[in-house]
Amino acid sequence: KMRSQIQEKFGNWQPTDRDKGEKITVPGATQAKEGGIFIVDRPQLTQSSVQIGHLGGQFNNPDYPELDVLNQVMNGFGGRLFNEVRSRLGLAYSVYGVWSPRHDYPGIFVAGGQTRS
């Protein structure tokens, strides 16, 4: 039934000139810039935000299945970061990790949290 509905709605659809354009190319991601520690001094504030990041890899990475399992174990409301850093130790109001691979370019890995200054 779904196929017939799609055919009914989009069966006569023709690409526009815009759709026939050149394929967009995305420049390769690099870590050419040096990392560092960046501090914004705001002594009047009582909370700090800490973040780390790295290139996150692509879906065709041979370690993808293991990294995906690691991401699920570490992150999320029931993940180890949340349970250990926030719930058990009480060190942060918010703690998170994000691993976001992509198909045709490296994605990102970010971990961070907010804590008392």
Short mmCIF file of the N, C-alpha and C atoms (twelve columns), coordinates in Angstrom:
data_MODEL
# 
_entry.id   MODEL 
# 
loop_
_atom_site.group_PDB 
_atom_site.id 
_atom_site.type_symbol 
_atom_site.label_atom_id 
_atom_site.label_alt_id 
_atom_site.label_comp_id 
_atom_site.label_asym_id 
_atom_site.label_seq_id 
_atom_site.Cartn_x 
_atom_site.Cartn_y 
_atom_site.Cartn_z 
_atom_site.pdbx_PDB_model_num 
ATOM 1   N N  . LYS A 1   0.817  -1.186 0.000   1 
ATOM 2   C CA . LYS A 1   0.000  0.000  0.000   1 
ATOM 3   C C  . LYS A 1   0.869  1.263  0.000   1 
ATOM 4   N N  . MET A 2   1.944  1.249  0.794   1 
ATOM 5   C CA . MET A 2   2.821  2.416  0.872   1 
ATOM 6   C C  . MET A 2   3.434  2.725  -0.490  1 
ATOM 7   N N  . ARG A 3   3.886  1.689  -1.181  1 
ATOM 8   C CA . ARG A 3   4.499  1.884  -2.493  1 
ATOM 9   C C  . ARG A 3   3.521  2.561  -3.453  1 
ATOM 10  N N  . SER A 4   2.273  2.142  -3.458  1 
ATOM 11  C CA . SER A 4   1.287  2.747  -4.368  1 
ATOM 12  C C  . SER A 4   1.011  4.201  -3.991  1 
ATOM 13  N N  . GLN A 5   1.013  4.515  -2.706  1 
ATOM 14  C CA . GLN A 5   0.805  5.905  -2.290  1 
ATOM 15  C C  . GLN A 5   1.978  6.787  -2.694  1 
ATOM 16  N N  . ILE A 6   3.178  6.271  -2.550  1 
ATOM 17  C CA . ILE A 6   4.363  7.028  -2.974  1 
ATOM 18  C C  . ILE A 6   4.333  7.233  -4.480  1 
ATOM 19  N N  . GLN A 7   4.016  6.196  -5.213  1 
ATOM 20  C CA . GLN A 7   3.931  6.299  -6.671  1 
ATOM 21  C C  . GLN A 7   2.877  7.321  -7.077  1 
ATOM 22  N N  . GLU A 8   1.738  7.317  -6.387  1 
ATOM 23  C CA . GLU A 8   0.659  8.258  -6.692  1 
ATOM 24  C C  . GLU A 8   1.109  9.704  -6.473  1 
ATOM 25  N N  . LYS A 9   1.825  9.952  -5.401  1 
ATOM 26  C CA . LYS A 9   2.233  11.320 -5.055  1 
ATOM 27  C C  . LYS A 9   3.462  11.788 -5.826  1 
ATOM 28  N N  . PHE A 10  4.412  10.897 -6.063  1 
ATOM 29  C CA . PHE A 10  5.693  11.310 -6.637  1 
ATOM 30  C C  . PHE A 10  6.022  10.661 -7.975  1 
ATOM 31  N N  . GLY A 11  5.137  9.846  -8.517  1 
ATOM 32  C CA . GLY A 11  5.423  9.107  -9.745  1 
ATOM 33  C C  . GLY A 11  5.753  9.983  -10.939 1 
ATOM 34  N N  . ASN A 12  5.159  11.143 -11.042 1 
ATOM 35  C CA . ASN A 12  5.408  12.051 -12.174 1 
ATOM 36  C C  . ASN A 12  6.477  13.093 -11.876 1 
ATOM 37  N N  . TRP A 13  7.105  12.993 -10.738 1 
ATOM 38  C CA . TRP A 13  8.096  13.992 -10.350 1 
ATOM 39  C C  . TRP A 13  9.305  13.939 -11.278 1 
ATOM 40  N N  . GLN A 14  9.735  15.094 -11.724 1 
ATOM 41  C CA . GLN A 14  10.906 15.213 -12.585 1 
ATOM 42  C C  . GLN A 14  11.920 16.117 -11.894 1 
ATOM 43  N N  . PRO A 15  13.190 15.792 -12.004 1 
ATOM 44  C CA . PRO A 15  14.196 16.648 -11.369 1 
ATOM 45  C C  . PRO A 15  14.229 18.030 -12.015 1 
ATOM 46  N N  . THR A 16  14.527 19.023 -11.210 1 
ATOM 47  C CA . THR A 16  14.673 20.388 -11.718 1 
ATOM 48  C C  . THR A 16  16.123 20.598 -12.134 1 
ATOM 49  N N  . ASP A 17  16.401 21.737 -12.753 1 
ATOM 50  C CA . ASP A 17  17.785 22.056 -13.113 1 
ATOM 51  C C  . ASP A 17  18.673 22.073 -11.871 1 
ATOM 52  N N  . ARG A 18  18.113 22.517 -10.773 1 
ATOM 53  C CA . ARG A 18  18.871 22.560 -9.527  1 
ATOM 54  C C  . ARG A 18  19.297 21.151 -9.109  1 
ATOM 55  N N  . ASP A 19  18.423 20.172 -9.336  1 
ATOM 56  C CA . ASP A 19  18.739 18.792 -8.973  1 
ATOM 57  C C  . ASP A 19  19.794 18.172 -9.882  1 
ATOM 58  N N  . LYS A 20  20.005 18.760 -11.050 1 
ATOM 59  C CA . LYS A 20  20.946 18.200 -12.019 1 
ATOM 60  C C  . LYS A 20  22.341 18.795 -11.868 1 
ATOM 61  N N  . GLY A 21  22.532 19.646 -10.872 1 
ATOM 62  C CA . GLY A 21  23.805 20.337 -10.683 1 
ATOM 63  C C  . GLY A 21  24.938 19.401 -10.328 1 
ATOM 64  N N  . GLU A 22  26.107 19.994 -10.194 1 
ATOM 65  C CA . GLU A 22  27.283 19.214 -9.840  1 
ATOM 66  C C  . GLU A 22  27.155 18.677 -8.420  1 
ATOM 67  N N  . LYS A 23  27.768 17.548 -8.221  1 
ATOM 68  C CA . LYS A 23  27.772 16.969 -6.882  1 
ATOM 69  C C  . LYS A 23  28.602 17.869 -5.968  1 
ATOM 70  N N  . ILE A 24  28.066 18.133 -4.814  1 
ATOM 71  C CA . ILE A 24  28.772 18.968 -3.852  1 
ATOM 72  C C  . ILE A 24  29.888 18.147 -3.228  1 
ATOM 73  N N  . THR A 25  31.061 18.733 -3.149  1 
ATOM 74  C CA . THR A 25  32.174 18.051 -2.504  1 
ATOM 75  C C  . THR A 25  32.475 18.743 -1.183  1 
ATOM 76  N N  . VAL A 26  32.726 17.951 -0.195  1 
ATOM 77  C CA . VAL A 26  33.042 18.466 1.129   1 
ATOM 78  C C  . VAL A 26  34.542 18.320 1.329   1 
ATOM 79  N N  . PRO A 27  35.224 19.404 1.689   1 
ATOM 80  C CA . PRO A 27  36.667 19.276 1.917   1 
ATOM 81  C C  . PRO A 27  36.945 18.321 3.072   1 
ATOM 82  N N  . GLY A 28  38.040 17.624 2.983   1 
ATOM 83  C CA . GLY A 28  38.384 16.655 4.016   1 
ATOM 84  C C  . GLY A 28  38.622 17.309 5.363   1 
ATOM 85  N N  . ALA A 29  38.192 16.645 6.409   1 
ATOM 86  C CA . ALA A 29  38.426 17.141 7.762   1 
ATOM 87  C C  . ALA A 29  39.833 16.764 8.185   1 
ATOM 88  N N  . THR A 30  40.484 17.672 8.840   1 
ATOM 89  C CA . THR A 30  41.829 17.401 9.337   1 
ATOM 90  C C  . THR A 30  41.930 17.878 10.775  1 
ATOM 91  N N  . GLN A 31  42.971 17.479 11.399  1 
ATOM 92  C CA . GLN A 31  43.291 17.986 12.723  1 
ATOM 93  C C  . GLN A 31  44.535 18.848 12.618  1 
ATOM 94  N N  . ALA A 32  44.611 19.620 11.540  1 
ATOM 95  C CA . ALA A 32  45.783 20.436 11.286  1 
ATOM 96  C C  . ALA A 32  45.972 21.512 12.349  1 
ATOM 97  N N  . LYS A 33  44.878 21.992 12.918  1 
ATOM 98  C CA . LYS A 33  44.997 23.015 13.956  1 
ATOM 99  C C  . LYS A 33  45.326 22.350 15.279  1 
ATOM 100 N N  . GLU A 34  46.189 22.998 16.016  1 
ATOM 101 C CA . GLU A 34  46.553 22.450 17.314  1 
ATOM 102 C C  . GLU A 34  45.415 22.627 18.298  1 
ATOM 103 N N  . GLY A 35  45.275 21.658 19.143  1 
ATOM 104 C CA . GLY A 35  44.307 21.780 20.220  1 
ATOM 105 C C  . GLY A 35  44.861 22.680 21.302  1 
ATOM 106 N N  . GLY A 36  44.150 22.780 22.353  1 
ATOM 107 C CA . GLY A 36  44.633 23.602 23.444  1 
ATOM 108 C C  . GLY A 36  43.645 23.640 24.580  1 
ATOM 109 N N  . ILE A 37  44.024 24.347 25.588  1 
ATOM 110 C CA . ILE A 37  43.148 24.595 26.720  1 
ATOM 111 C C  . ILE A 37  42.746 26.053 26.640  1 
ATOM 112 N N  . PHE A 38  41.451 26.283 26.600  1 
ATOM 113 C CA . PHE A 38  40.930 27.635 26.456  1 
ATOM 114 C C  . PHE A 38  40.089 27.955 27.685  1 
ATOM 115 N N  . ILE A 39  40.470 28.998 28.386  1 
ATOM 116 C CA . ILE A 39  39.792 29.365 29.620  1 
ATOM 117 C C  . ILE A 39  39.153 30.733 29.449  1 
ATOM 118 N N  . VAL A 40  37.900 30.823 29.832  1 
ATOM 119 C CA . VAL A 40  37.201 32.103 29.879  1 
ATOM 120 C C  . VAL A 40  36.988 32.396 31.360  1 
ATOM 121 N N  . ASP A 41  37.700 33.385 31.862  1 
ATOM 122 C CA . ASP A 41  37.662 33.697 33.290  1 
ATOM 123 C C  . ASP A 41  36.462 34.581 33.613  1 
ATOM 124 N N  . ARG A 42  35.510 34.024 34.329  1 
ATOM 125 C CA . ARG A 42  34.305 34.744 34.761  1 
ATOM 126 C C  . ARG A 42  34.126 34.457 36.256  1 
ATOM 127 N N  . PRO A 43  34.891 35.133 37.116  1 
ATOM 128 C CA . PRO A 43  34.871 34.801 38.540  1 
ATOM 129 C C  . PRO A 43  33.507 34.967 39.209  1 
ATOM 130 N N  . GLN A 44  32.628 35.767 38.634  1 
ATOM 131 C CA . GLN A 44  31.308 35.979 39.238  1 
ATOM 132 C C  . GLN A 44  30.366 34.800 39.000  1 
ATOM 133 N N  . LEU A 45  30.716 33.899 38.084  1 
ATOM 134 C CA . LEU A 45  29.845 32.761 37.784  1 
ATOM 135 C C  . LEU A 45  30.176 31.583 38.694  1 
ATOM 136 N N  . THR A 46  29.184 30.771 38.960  1 
ATOM 137 C CA . THR A 46  29.363 29.644 39.882  1 
ATOM 138 C C  . THR A 46  29.425 28.291 39.182  1 
ATOM 139 N N  . GLN A 47  29.307 28.294 37.874  1 
ATOM 140 C CA . GLN A 47  29.297 27.038 37.130  1 
ATOM 141 C C  . GLN A 47  30.285 27.112 35.977  1 
ATOM 142 N N  . SER A 48  30.932 26.003 35.686  1 
ATOM 143 C CA . SER A 48  31.887 25.924 34.584  1 
ATOM 144 C C  . SER A 48  31.453 24.850 33.601  1 
ATOM 145 N N  . SER A 49  31.835 25.030 32.356  1 
ATOM 146 C CA . SER A 49  31.575 24.049 31.310  1 
ATOM 147 C C  . SER A 49  32.912 23.528 30.809  1 
ATOM 148 N N  . VAL A 50  33.025 22.222 30.740  1 
ATOM 149 C CA . VAL A 50  34.253 21.579 30.281  1 
ATOM 150 C C  . VAL A 50  33.900 20.708 29.085  1 
ATOM 151 N N  . GLN A 51  34.671 20.834 27.989  1 
ATOM 152 C CA . GLN A 51  34.427 20.021 26.797  1 
ATOM 153 C C  . GLN A 51  35.746 19.558 26.203  1 
ATOM 154 N N  . ILE A 52  35.727 18.349 25.663  1 
ATOM 155 C CA . ILE A 52  36.844 17.851 24.866  1 
ATOM 156 C C  . ILE A 52  36.264 17.317 23.565  1 
ATOM 157 N N  . GLY A 53  37.054 17.334 22.516  1 
ATOM 158 C CA . GLY A 53  36.551 16.850 21.240  1 
ATOM 159 C C  . GLY A 53  37.650 16.263 20.380  1 
ATOM 160 N N  . HIS A 54  37.223 15.508 19.387  1 
ATOM 161 C CA . HIS A 54  38.152 14.836 18.482  1 
ATOM 162 C C  . HIS A 54  37.375 14.440 17.234  1 
ATOM 163 N N  . LEU A 55  38.081 14.182 16.148  1 
ATOM 164 C CA . LEU A 55  37.398 13.626 14.985  1 
ATOM 165 C C  . LEU A 55  36.792 12.279 15.374  1 
ATOM 166 N N  . GLY A 56  35.603 11.997 14.855  1 
ATOM 167 C CA . GLY A 56  34.865 10.836 15.323  1 
ATOM 168 C C  . GLY A 56  34.835 9.629  14.418  1 
ATOM 169 N N  . GLY A 57  35.376 9.714  13.235  1 
ATOM 170 C CA . GLY A 57  35.393 8.550  12.368  1 
ATOM 171 C C  . GLY A 57  34.210 8.465  11.418  1 
ATOM 172 N N  . GLN A 58  34.252 7.440  10.587  1 
ATOM 173 C CA . GLN A 58  33.235 7.227  9.564   1 
ATOM 174 C C  . GLN A 58  32.574 5.868  9.758   1 
ATOM 175 N N  . PHE A 59  31.420 5.692  9.110   1 
ATOM 176 C CA . PHE A 59  30.683 4.441  9.230   1 
ATOM 177 C C  . PHE A 59  31.459 3.249  8.672   1 
ATOM 178 N N  . ASN A 60  32.368 3.483  7.720   1 
ATOM 179 C CA . ASN A 60  33.112 2.367  7.135   1 
ATOM 180 C C  . ASN A 60  34.360 1.997  7.942   1 
ATOM 181 N N  . ASN A 61  34.549 2.604  9.094   1 
ATOM 182 C CA . ASN A 61  35.667 2.279  9.962   1 
ATOM 183 C C  . ASN A 61  35.508 0.832  10.442  1 
ATOM 184 N N  . PRO A 62  36.557 0.013  10.355  1 
ATOM 185 C CA . PRO A 62  36.430 -1.377 10.794  1 
ATOM 186 C C  . PRO A 62  36.079 -1.506 12.280  1 
ATOM 187 N N  . ASP A 63  36.334 -0.472 13.068  1 
ATOM 188 C CA . ASP A 63  36.006 -0.499 14.493  1 
ATOM 189 C C  . ASP A 63  34.620 0.061  14.788  1 
ATOM 190 N N  . TYR A 64  33.843 0.361  13.754  1 
ATOM 191 C CA . TYR A 64  32.530 0.979  13.962  1 
ATOM 192 C C  . TYR A 64  31.643 0.205  14.941  1 
ATOM 193 N N  . PRO A 65  31.479 -1.114 14.795  1 
ATOM 194 C CA . PRO A 65  30.587 -1.823 15.731  1 
ATOM 195 C C  . PRO A 65  31.015 -1.666 17.196  1 
ATOM 196 N N  . GLU A 66  32.320 -1.777 17.451  1 
ATOM 197 C CA . GLU A 66  32.814 -1.637 18.817  1 
ATOM 198 C C  . GLU A 66  32.612 -0.217 19.332  1 
ATOM 199 N N  . LEU A 67  32.874 0.778  18.479  1 
ATOM 200 C CA . LEU A 67  32.693 2.173  18.883  1 
ATOM 201 C C  . LEU A 67  31.227 2.490  19.148  1 
ATOM 202 N N  . ASP A 68  30.343 1.899  18.373  1 
ATOM 203 C CA . ASP A 68  28.914 2.117  18.574  1 
ATOM 204 C C  . ASP A 68  28.466 1.541  19.920  1 
ATOM 205 N N  . VAL A 69  28.948 0.351  20.254  1 
ATOM 206 C CA . VAL A 69  28.616 -0.243 21.554  1 
ATOM 207 C C  . VAL A 69  29.189 0.616  22.683  1 
ATOM 208 N N  . LEU A 70  30.439 1.056  22.533  1 
ATOM 209 C CA . LEU A 70  31.057 1.918  23.542  1 
ATOM 210 C C  . LEU A 70  30.236 3.186  23.750  1 
ATOM 211 N N  . ASN A 71  29.787 3.793  22.667  1 
ATOM 212 C CA . ASN A 71  28.972 5.002  22.748  1 
ATOM 213 C C  . ASN A 71  27.694 4.744  23.540  1 
ATOM 214 N N  . GLN A 72  27.042 3.620  23.281  1 
ATOM 215 C CA . GLN A 72  25.803 3.294  23.989  1 
ATOM 216 C C  . GLN A 72  26.052 3.050  25.481  1 
ATOM 217 N N  . VAL A 73  27.159 2.394  25.804  1 
ATOM 218 C CA . VAL A 73  27.472 2.094  27.204  1 
ATOM 219 C C  . VAL A 73  27.837 3.366  27.973  1 
ATOM 220 N N  . MET A 74  28.575 4.265  27.339  1 
ATOM 221 C CA . MET A 74  29.079 5.446  28.035  1 
ATOM 222 C C  . MET A 74  28.078 6.585  28.128  1 
ATOM 223 N N  . ASN A 75  27.262 6.759  27.114  1 
ATOM 224 C CA . ASN A 75  26.456 7.972  27.001  1 
ATOM 225 C C  . ASN A 75  24.985 7.707  27.263  1 
ATOM 226 N N  . GLY A 76  24.252 8.770  27.377  1 
ATOM 227 C CA . GLY A 76  22.820 8.651  27.597  1 
ATOM 228 C C  . GLY A 76  22.465 8.702  29.071  1 
ATOM 229 N N  . PHE A 77  21.177 8.743  29.350  1 
ATOM 230 C CA . PHE A 77  20.685 8.904  30.718  1 
ATOM 231 C C  . PHE A 77  21.112 7.751  31.614  1 
ATOM 232 N N  . GLY A 78  21.175 6.551  31.085  1 
ATOM 233 C CA . GLY A 78  21.603 5.409  31.882  1 
ATOM 234 C C  . GLY A 78  23.043 5.019  31.643  1 
ATOM 235 N N  . GLY A 79  23.792 5.857  30.930  1 
ATOM 236 C CA . GLY A 79  25.166 5.533  30.584  1 
ATOM 237 C C  . GLY A 79  26.120 5.688  31.756  1 
ATOM 238 N N  . ARG A 80  27.302 5.158  31.597  1 
ATOM 239 C CA . ARG A 80  28.286 5.183  32.680  1 
ATOM 240 C C  . ARG A 80  28.744 6.589  33.029  1 
ATOM 241 N N  . LEU A 81  28.888 7.470  32.033  1 
ATOM 242 C CA . LEU A 81  29.271 8.850  32.352  1 
ATOM 243 C C  . LEU A 81  28.254 9.472  33.301  1 
ATOM 244 N N  . PHE A 82  26.988 9.378  32.947  1 
ATOM 245 C CA . PHE A 82  25.920 9.961  33.759  1 
ATOM 246 C C  . PHE A 82  25.877 9.313  35.140  1 
ATOM 247 N N  . ASN A 83  25.869 7.982  35.171  1 
ATOM 248 C CA . ASN A 83  25.749 7.271  36.447  1 
ATOM 249 C C  . ASN A 83  26.929 7.534  37.375  1 
ATOM 250 N N  . GLU A 84  28.130 7.546  36.829  1 
ATOM 251 C CA . GLU A 84  29.321 7.699  37.667  1 
ATOM 252 C C  . GLU A 84  29.568 9.160  38.047  1 
ATOM 253 N N  . VAL A 85  29.672 10.028 37.046  1 
ATOM 254 C CA . VAL A 85  30.070 11.420 37.291  1 
ATOM 255 C C  . VAL A 85  28.959 12.225 37.956  1 
ATOM 256 N N  . ARG A 86  27.738 12.039 37.514  1 
ATOM 257 C CA . ARG A 86  26.637 12.830 38.082  1 
ATOM 258 C C  . ARG A 86  25.986 12.143 39.278  1 
ATOM 259 N N  . SER A 87  25.513 10.936 39.072  1 
ATOM 260 C CA . SER A 87  24.723 10.284 40.119  1 
ATOM 261 C C  . SER A 87  25.563 9.816  41.309  1 
ATOM 262 N N  . ARG A 88  26.617 9.055  41.067  1 
ATOM 263 C CA . ARG A 88  27.382 8.478  42.173  1 
ATOM 264 C C  . ARG A 88  28.314 9.493  42.833  1 
ATOM 265 N N  . LEU A 89  29.093 10.232 42.018  1 
ATOM 266 C CA . LEU A 89  30.079 11.162 42.570  1 
ATOM 267 C C  . LEU A 89  29.528 12.571 42.794  1 
ATOM 268 N N  . GLY A 90  28.445 12.923 42.119  1 
ATOM 269 C CA . GLY A 90  27.869 14.256 42.280  1 
ATOM 270 C C  . GLY A 90  28.778 15.379 41.817  1 
ATOM 271 N N  . LEU A 91  29.615 15.113 40.819  1 
ATOM 272 C CA . LEU A 91  30.588 16.107 40.368  1 
ATOM 273 C C  . LEU A 91  30.054 17.059 39.309  1 
ATOM 274 N N  . ALA A 92  28.950 16.729 38.692  1 
ATOM 275 C CA . ALA A 92  28.465 17.560 37.590  1 
ATOM 276 C C  . ALA A 92  26.946 17.550 37.558  1 
ATOM 277 N N  . TYR A 93  26.399 18.684 37.195  1 
ATOM 278 C CA . TYR A 93  24.954 18.761 36.994  1 
ATOM 279 C C  . TYR A 93  24.584 18.068 35.688  1 
ATOM 280 N N  . SER A 94  25.409 18.279 34.698  1 
ATOM 281 C CA . SER A 94  25.171 17.708 33.374  1 
ATOM 282 C C  . SER A 94  26.467 17.083 32.887  1 
ATOM 283 N N  . VAL A 95  26.378 15.898 32.337  1 
ATOM 284 C CA . VAL A 95  27.538 15.248 31.740  1 
ATOM 285 C C  . VAL A 95  27.056 14.504 30.503  1 
ATOM 286 N N  . TYR A 96  27.852 14.526 29.454  1 
ATOM 287 C CA . TYR A 96  27.397 13.934 28.198  1 
ATOM 288 C C  . TYR A 96  28.579 13.522 27.334  1 
ATOM 289 N N  . GLY A 97  28.293 12.667 26.405  1 
ATOM 290 C CA . GLY A 97  29.233 12.286 25.373  1 
ATOM 291 C C  . GLY A 97  28.462 12.094 24.081  1 
ATOM 292 N N  . VAL A 98  29.068 12.476 22.989  1 
ATOM 293 C CA . VAL A 98  28.440 12.346 21.674  1 
ATOM 294 C C  . VAL A 98  29.467 11.757 20.726  1 
ATOM 295 N N  . TRP A 99  29.109 10.679 20.085  1 
ATOM 296 C CA . TRP A 99  29.927 10.121 19.015  1 
ATOM 297 C C  . TRP A 99  29.047 10.105 17.789  1 
ATOM 298 N N  . SER A 100 29.470 10.806 16.760  1 
ATOM 299 C CA . SER A 100 28.620 10.998 15.590  1 
ATOM 300 C C  . SER A 100 29.403 10.764 14.301  1 
ATOM 301 N N  . PRO A 101 29.584 9.501  13.887  1 
ATOM 302 C CA . PRO A 101 30.287 9.226  12.636  1 
ATOM 303 C C  . PRO A 101 29.446 9.643  11.435  1 
ATOM 304 N N  . ARG A 102 30.070 9.742  10.274  1 
ATOM 305 C CA . ARG A 102 29.384 10.126 9.042   1 
ATOM 306 C C  . ARG A 102 29.785 9.167  7.926   1 
ATOM 307 N N  . HIS A 103 29.023 9.226  6.832   1 
ATOM 308 C CA . HIS A 103 29.297 8.335  5.700   1 
ATOM 309 C C  . HIS A 103 30.520 8.764  4.901   1 
ATOM 310 N N  . ASP A 104 30.582 10.042 4.538   1 
ATOM 311 C CA . ASP A 104 31.610 10.456 3.581   1 
ATOM 312 C C  . ASP A 104 32.617 11.451 4.134   1 
ATOM 313 N N  . TYR A 105 32.621 11.667 5.417   1 
ATOM 314 C CA . TYR A 105 33.648 12.488 6.051   1 
ATOM 315 C C  . TYR A 105 33.670 12.144 7.543   1 
ATOM 316 N N  . PRO A 106 34.791 12.402 8.210   1 
ATOM 317 C CA . PRO A 106 34.859 12.071 9.632   1 
ATOM 318 C C  . PRO A 106 33.859 12.885 10.445  1 
ATOM 319 N N  . GLY A 107 33.186 12.229 11.341  1 
ATOM 320 C CA . GLY A 107 32.259 12.908 12.234  1 
ATOM 321 C C  . GLY A 107 32.991 13.462 13.446  1 
ATOM 322 N N  . ILE A 108 32.291 13.522 14.583  1 
ATOM 323 C CA . ILE A 108 32.886 14.113 15.776  1 
ATOM 324 C C  . ILE A 108 32.712 13.208 16.994  1 
ATOM 325 N N  . PHE A 109 33.591 13.408 17.936  1 
ATOM 326 C CA . PHE A 109 33.443 12.881 19.283  1 
ATOM 327 C C  . PHE A 109 33.568 14.070 20.222  1 
ATOM 328 N N  . VAL A 110 32.597 14.253 21.086  1 
ATOM 329 C CA . VAL A 110 32.626 15.335 22.066  1 
ATOM 330 C C  . VAL A 110 32.176 14.767 23.404  1 
ATOM 331 N N  . ALA A 111 32.871 15.132 24.456  1 
ATOM 332 C CA . ALA A 111 32.446 14.796 25.811  1 
ATOM 333 C C  . ALA A 111 32.550 16.061 26.642  1 
ATOM 334 N N  . GLY A 112 31.647 16.210 27.569  1 
ATOM 335 C CA . GLY A 112 31.692 17.409 28.387  1 
ATOM 336 C C  . GLY A 112 30.733 17.349 29.543  1 
ATOM 337 N N  . GLY A 113 30.715 18.442 30.261  1 
ATOM 338 C CA . GLY A 113 29.806 18.545 31.381  1 
ATOM 339 C C  . GLY A 113 29.861 19.921 31.999  1 
ATOM 340 N N  . GLN A 114 28.908 20.170 32.873  1 
ATOM 341 C CA . GLN A 114 28.870 21.413 33.612  1 
ATOM 342 C C  . GLN A 114 29.015 21.070 35.089  1 
ATOM 343 N N  . THR A 115 29.845 21.850 35.778  1 
ATOM 344 C CA . THR A 115 30.121 21.576 37.175  1 
ATOM 345 C C  . THR A 115 30.303 22.876 37.946  1 
ATOM 346 N N  . ARG A 116 30.305 22.779 39.248  1 
ATOM 347 C CA . ARG A 116 30.511 23.948 40.099  1 
ATOM 348 C C  . ARG A 116 31.931 24.473 39.905  1 
ATOM 349 N N  . SER A 117 32.070 25.783 39.831  1 
ATOM 350 C CA . SER A 117 33.399 26.401 39.649  1 
ATOM 351 C C  . SER A 117 34.185 26.380 40.941  1 
# 
